[in-house]
Each structure stands twice: as structure tokens, then as C-alpha cells.
Amino acid sequence: MNRFIVGVLLFTSVSLSQKAFANIENPPMSVYSSVEVDPFITYEEVKERINQVAKQLAFDYKSEEIVLVMVMKGALCLAVDLIRAISFPCTIEYMQTSSYGMKGEYRGGLEIKGVEALNLESKNVLLVDDIFDSGNTLSQVYQALAKKNPKSLKSLVLVSRNIPRDIDYRPDYVLFNIEEEDGFIVGCGFDYKEHYRGLKDVYLLKDLQAISDF
């Protein structure tokens, strides 16, 4: 076959594929579940708050270099957008915690992995996590990072749930507050059994039985 024709066919195929996927850049919840729900927090709202917080961080740190330590996997989406919005020197590290079982239920004991590999001594550290719920995870991670002798240590979360807590610790920066009666949230890093994490918007699931059983 003529090389020119092959090239045209390949270009046309790629163009059609890009066009086909252009409309599902931010797929609705119905793509993943038979339940139709509306976004609880839109991606546009998330980006607006991230930009606001990035400016506040520049002021608070006086544009000194900081190290973002994101808690995998929930803080992944937030950390990526945040580091893009920060206008002063910033590096990124990661660690991992686990306290939820495969079926979404609270498992209890907290596992913290990856802290031992971090070099944070004399550095400005910003701990980034997805949610401040009971507060146990963030407070324990904070204590673990504090042992690495950073110059300063603060924390930032995408969502904080307004509930009574047994601990005094609170994050330094909160993008959104939700109420105690609000249900399980997915999207923008939040997952249910490792699914829905990639949705740009944050969705509220009040009935976990109504979504697909993975």
C-alpha cells in the first residue's frame, strides 16, 4: 500500500480516537455504576481552592522551598494539582498508609510505610492527605514525620469531616469541610475498593449497596 495512503489512514484513525475520547475526559458516575448521582464537589471548585491555598502557602512559607509528602494513594490527585499551582520551589515525596479493608470497611490498625526512606531533616515539610476523618491517620503520620527532624511540619487535606474527635490535632490547611451525616465520598483521589479514584469530581455515596459490587 502507498506510504502516503497508510499515513493518512493512521492519522485519521488517531484523530477519530481522540475525538471519541474527548467527550469522556471527565466521565459521569454512571459510567462506573448504574446509580446516577451528581457531583458533590466539582473539579472546578477543587482547582479554585487549590489555587487559593497555593497563594496562602507562598505567603506562609515566604517562598522558601518545601517538600510535599503525599499519602498514597488518596492524596495523589490533590498533590499533582497542588504542585502545579505552587509558584515557589517545591519537591514531592510519598508514603503510604492503610486502615481500610478491601470492602471499604474500617479495618482498625494503621500501617505506615515509606517514612524510613524520607530525608526531611531541616526541611519545610507539608504533609498532604485526602481526608481528615477520625484524625487518627493524619495525627500518627504527623508524629512519624516529626521524628525526621524537619525545619517545619504542617499538613493539608482536601476534605475534613465535621465530627467529634478524641484527638487535639488538626490539619493546618483544609480545602473543604463536610458534615458528619454526609456519606462515603469517591473521586478526585477518594476510592471505594480501589475504584472511582480517577473521577475528577467528588461524588457522595449515601448508599454503598447501590453501587456496583466489585
Tab-separated table of C-alpha atoms in Angstrom:
chain	number	residue	atom	x	y	z
A	1	MET	CA	0.000	0.000	0.000
A	2	ASN	CA	1.197	3.507	-0.810
A	3	ARG	CA	3.012	5.058	2.179
A	4	PHE	CA	1.051	8.282	1.793
A	5	ILE	CA	-2.258	6.412	1.999
A	6	VAL	CA	-1.064	4.463	5.045
A	7	GLY	CA	-0.062	7.718	6.722
A	8	VAL	CA	-3.449	9.293	6.021
A	9	LEU	CA	-5.260	6.239	7.385
A	10	LEU	CA	-3.168	6.244	10.562
A	11	PHE	CA	-3.682	9.980	11.079
A	12	THR	CA	-7.425	9.613	10.516
A	13	SER	CA	-7.585	6.690	12.951
A	14	VAL	CA	-5.760	8.625	15.679
A	15	SER	CA	-7.899	11.718	15.099
A	16	LEU	CA	-11.106	9.717	15.357
A	17	SER	CA	-9.871	8.019	18.529
A	18	GLN	CA	-9.015	11.359	20.114
A	19	LYS	CA	-12.399	12.739	19.121
A	20	ALA	CA	-14.167	9.697	20.551
A	21	PHE	CA	-12.447	10.056	23.905
A	22	ALA	CA	-12.729	13.847	24.073
A	23	ASN	CA	-16.252	13.629	25.431
A	24	ILE	CA	-15.331	11.349	28.334
A	25	GLU	CA	-12.445	13.375	29.766
A	26	ASN	CA	-14.456	13.607	32.968
A	27	PRO	CA	-16.884	10.674	32.721
A	28	PRO	CA	-20.070	10.819	34.788
A	29	MET	CA	-20.564	8.481	37.709
A	30	SER	CA	-22.999	6.457	35.586
A	31	VAL	CA	-20.059	5.163	33.526
A	32	TYR	CA	-18.855	3.303	36.617
A	33	SER	CA	-22.149	2.480	38.257
A	34	SER	CA	-25.818	2.012	37.488
A	35	VAL	CA	-26.570	4.760	40.013
A	36	GLU	CA	-26.852	8.300	38.636
A	37	VAL	CA	-25.556	10.872	41.116
A	38	ASP	CA	-24.476	14.482	40.875
A	39	PRO	CA	-21.025	15.746	41.821
A	40	PHE	CA	-20.751	16.693	45.487
A	41	ILE	CA	-17.715	18.892	44.856
A	42	THR	CA	-16.846	19.759	41.265
A	43	TYR	CA	-13.320	19.685	39.901
A	44	GLU	CA	-13.618	23.388	39.120
A	45	GLU	CA	-14.303	24.051	42.803
A	46	VAL	CA	-11.344	21.889	43.780
A	47	LYS	CA	-8.997	23.743	41.424
A	48	GLU	CA	-10.229	27.108	42.692
A	49	ARG	CA	-9.497	26.142	46.300
A	50	ILE	CA	-6.112	24.690	45.337
A	51	ASN	CA	-5.134	27.974	43.691
A	52	GLN	CA	-6.239	29.892	46.779
A	53	VAL	CA	-4.280	27.618	49.102
A	54	ALA	CA	-1.198	27.769	46.853
A	55	LYS	CA	-1.143	31.549	47.262
A	56	GLN	CA	-1.534	31.176	51.020
A	57	LEU	CA	1.354	28.705	51.091
A	58	ALA	CA	3.593	31.147	49.200
A	59	PHE	CA	2.791	33.775	51.831
A	60	ASP	CA	3.177	31.463	54.831
A	61	TYR	CA	6.465	29.942	53.696
A	62	LYS	CA	7.766	33.250	52.301
A	63	SER	CA	8.529	31.323	49.110
A	64	GLU	CA	11.079	29.084	50.862
A	65	GLU	CA	11.411	25.633	49.327
A	66	ILE	CA	9.058	22.985	50.693
A	67	VAL	CA	8.746	19.229	50.425
A	68	LEU	CA	5.275	17.859	49.741
A	69	VAL	CA	4.845	14.437	51.332
A	70	MET	CA	1.713	12.892	49.885
A	71	VAL	CA	-0.071	9.977	51.499
A	72	MET	CA	-0.686	7.382	48.808
A	73	LYS	CA	-2.967	6.641	47.199
A	74	GLY	CA	-5.703	9.021	48.269
A	75	ALA	CA	-3.679	12.234	48.056
A	76	LEU	CA	-2.317	11.522	44.573
A	77	CYS	CA	-4.753	13.680	42.581
A	78	LEU	CA	-4.632	16.521	45.101
A	79	ALA	CA	-0.832	16.529	45.267
A	80	VAL	CA	-0.433	16.607	41.481
A	81	ASP	CA	-2.752	19.597	41.087
A	82	LEU	CA	-1.238	21.326	44.114
A	83	ILE	CA	2.362	21.078	42.950
A	84	ARG	CA	1.306	22.529	39.592
A	85	ALA	CA	-0.291	25.504	41.340
A	86	ILE	CA	2.611	26.245	43.701
A	87	SER	CA	4.737	29.102	42.371
A	88	PHE	CA	7.835	28.637	44.547
A	89	PRO	CA	10.436	25.832	44.839
A	90	CYS	CA	8.799	22.548	45.753
A	91	THR	CA	9.723	18.877	45.632
A	92	ILE	CA	7.490	15.891	46.230
A	93	GLU	CA	7.833	12.638	48.150
A	94	TYR	CA	5.354	9.935	49.033
A	95	MET	CA	4.478	7.408	51.687
A	96	GLN	CA	1.598	5.002	52.194
A	97	THR	CA	-0.902	4.202	54.899
A	98	SER	CA	-3.587	1.560	55.122
A	99	SER	CA	-6.506	1.366	57.533
A	100	TYR	CA	-9.436	0.368	55.298
A	101	GLY	CA	-10.171	-3.173	54.163
A	102	MET	CA	-10.857	-4.284	50.594
A	103	LYS	CA	-14.596	-3.927	51.073
A	104	GLY	CA	-14.370	-0.322	52.177
A	105	GLU	CA	-14.925	-1.028	55.856
A	106	TYR	CA	-12.702	0.414	58.576
A	107	ARG	CA	-10.101	-2.188	59.429
A	108	GLY	CA	-8.612	-0.693	62.559
A	109	GLY	CA	-4.835	-0.963	62.853
A	110	LEU	CA	-2.882	1.622	60.865
A	111	GLU	CA	0.103	0.618	58.724
A	112	ILE	CA	2.586	3.351	57.791
A	113	LYS	CA	5.091	2.585	55.039
A	114	GLY	CA	7.863	4.592	53.410
A	115	VAL	CA	8.700	7.108	56.137
A	116	GLU	CA	12.071	5.499	56.825
A	117	ALA	CA	13.219	6.316	53.271
A	118	LEU	CA	12.445	10.039	53.525
A	119	ASN	CA	15.193	12.606	54.098
A	120	LEU	CA	13.345	15.500	55.724
A	121	GLU	CA	15.901	16.865	58.151
A	122	SER	CA	15.946	20.694	58.280
A	123	LYS	CA	13.338	20.920	55.503
A	124	ASN	CA	9.938	22.593	55.355
A	125	VAL	CA	7.542	19.671	55.079
A	126	LEU	CA	3.904	19.820	54.011
A	127	LEU	CA	2.012	16.594	54.638
A	128	VAL	CA	-0.778	16.158	52.064
A	129	ASP	CA	-3.674	13.739	52.585
A	130	ASP	CA	-7.136	13.276	51.133
A	131	ILE	CA	-9.378	13.377	54.218
A	132	PHE	CA	-9.337	14.250	57.902
A	133	ASP	CA	-11.952	11.906	59.314
A	134	SER	CA	-11.312	10.411	62.740
A	135	GLY	CA	-7.932	12.118	62.602
A	136	ASN	CA	-6.025	9.023	63.692
A	137	THR	CA	-4.249	8.512	60.374
A	138	LEU	CA	-3.083	12.087	59.904
A	139	SER	CA	-2.009	12.535	63.513
A	140	GLN	CA	0.030	9.313	63.519
A	141	VAL	CA	1.673	10.138	60.202
A	142	TYR	CA	2.435	13.629	61.514
A	143	GLN	CA	4.148	12.119	64.549
A	144	ALA	CA	6.153	9.765	62.334
A	145	LEU	CA	7.342	12.619	60.112
A	146	ALA	CA	8.172	14.799	63.115
A	147	LYS	CA	10.789	12.213	64.108
A	148	LYS	CA	12.641	13.010	60.860
A	149	ASN	CA	13.625	16.424	62.317
A	150	PRO	CA	12.123	18.749	59.706
A	151	LYS	CA	12.584	22.503	59.935
A	152	SER	CA	8.808	22.856	59.936
A	153	LEU	CA	5.914	20.450	59.557
A	154	LYS	CA	2.370	21.308	58.506
A	155	SER	CA	-0.491	19.350	56.965
A	156	LEU	CA	-3.075	19.915	54.256
A	157	VAL	CA	-6.194	17.901	53.419
A	158	LEU	CA	-8.742	18.046	50.650
A	159	VAL	CA	-11.697	17.299	52.935
A	160	SER	CA	-12.315	17.467	56.679
A	161	ARG	CA	-15.397	15.881	58.176
A	162	ASN	CA	-17.095	17.841	60.972
A	163	ILE	CA	-17.282	15.162	63.658
A	164	PRO	CA	-16.358	14.899	67.356
A	165	ARG	CA	-12.775	13.672	67.788
A	166	ASP	CA	-10.738	12.229	70.628
A	167	ILE	CA	-7.547	13.944	69.466
A	168	ASP	CA	-6.450	17.574	69.626
A	169	TYR	CA	-4.517	17.552	66.360
A	170	ARG	CA	-5.995	19.478	63.408
A	171	PRO	CA	-4.639	19.995	59.882
A	172	ASP	CA	-3.220	23.423	59.061
A	173	TYR	CA	-4.980	23.737	55.699
A	174	VAL	CA	-8.422	22.378	54.777
A	175	LEU	CA	-9.893	22.844	51.311
A	176	PHE	CA	-13.441	21.670	52.075
A	177	ASN	CA	-15.495	20.771	55.145
A	178	ILE	CA	-18.280	18.177	55.049
A	179	GLU	CA	-20.783	17.174	57.704
A	180	GLU	CA	-20.917	14.061	59.851
A	181	GLU	CA	-24.086	12.804	58.169
A	182	ASP	CA	-22.592	13.065	54.688
A	183	GLY	CA	-21.842	9.650	53.281
A	184	PHE	CA	-18.895	7.926	51.654
A	185	ILE	CA	-17.112	10.037	49.044
A	186	VAL	CA	-15.308	8.942	45.882
A	187	GLY	CA	-13.457	10.650	43.071
A	188	CYS	CA	-10.538	13.104	42.986
A	189	GLY	CA	-8.394	10.512	44.762
A	190	PHE	CA	-11.077	9.004	47.010
A	191	ASP	CA	-11.866	5.384	46.235
A	192	TYR	CA	-14.260	2.572	47.025
A	193	LYS	CA	-12.464	-0.790	46.864
A	194	GLU	CA	-9.791	0.931	44.738
A	195	HIS	CA	-12.362	2.088	42.154
A	196	TYR	CA	-13.647	5.597	41.267
A	197	ARG	CA	-10.362	7.231	42.312
A	198	GLY	CA	-9.758	8.771	38.886
A	199	LEU	CA	-13.032	10.695	38.657
A	200	LYS	CA	-12.303	14.420	38.559
A	201	ASP	CA	-15.327	15.446	40.616
A	202	VAL	CA	-16.022	14.300	44.168
A	203	TYR	CA	-19.206	12.232	44.482
A	204	LEU	CA	-21.244	11.490	47.580
A	205	LEU	CA	-22.416	7.898	48.054
A	206	LYS	CA	-25.022	7.599	50.778
A	207	ASP	CA	-25.915	4.020	49.846
A	208	LEU	CA	-22.881	1.823	49.227
A	209	GLN	CA	-25.140	-1.127	48.403
A	210	ALA	CA	-26.483	0.761	45.399
A	211	ILE	CA	-23.174	0.904	43.547
A	212	SER	CA	-21.503	-1.895	41.642
A	213	ASP	CA	-20.265	-4.755	43.813
A	214	PHE	CA	-16.580	-5.171	43.000
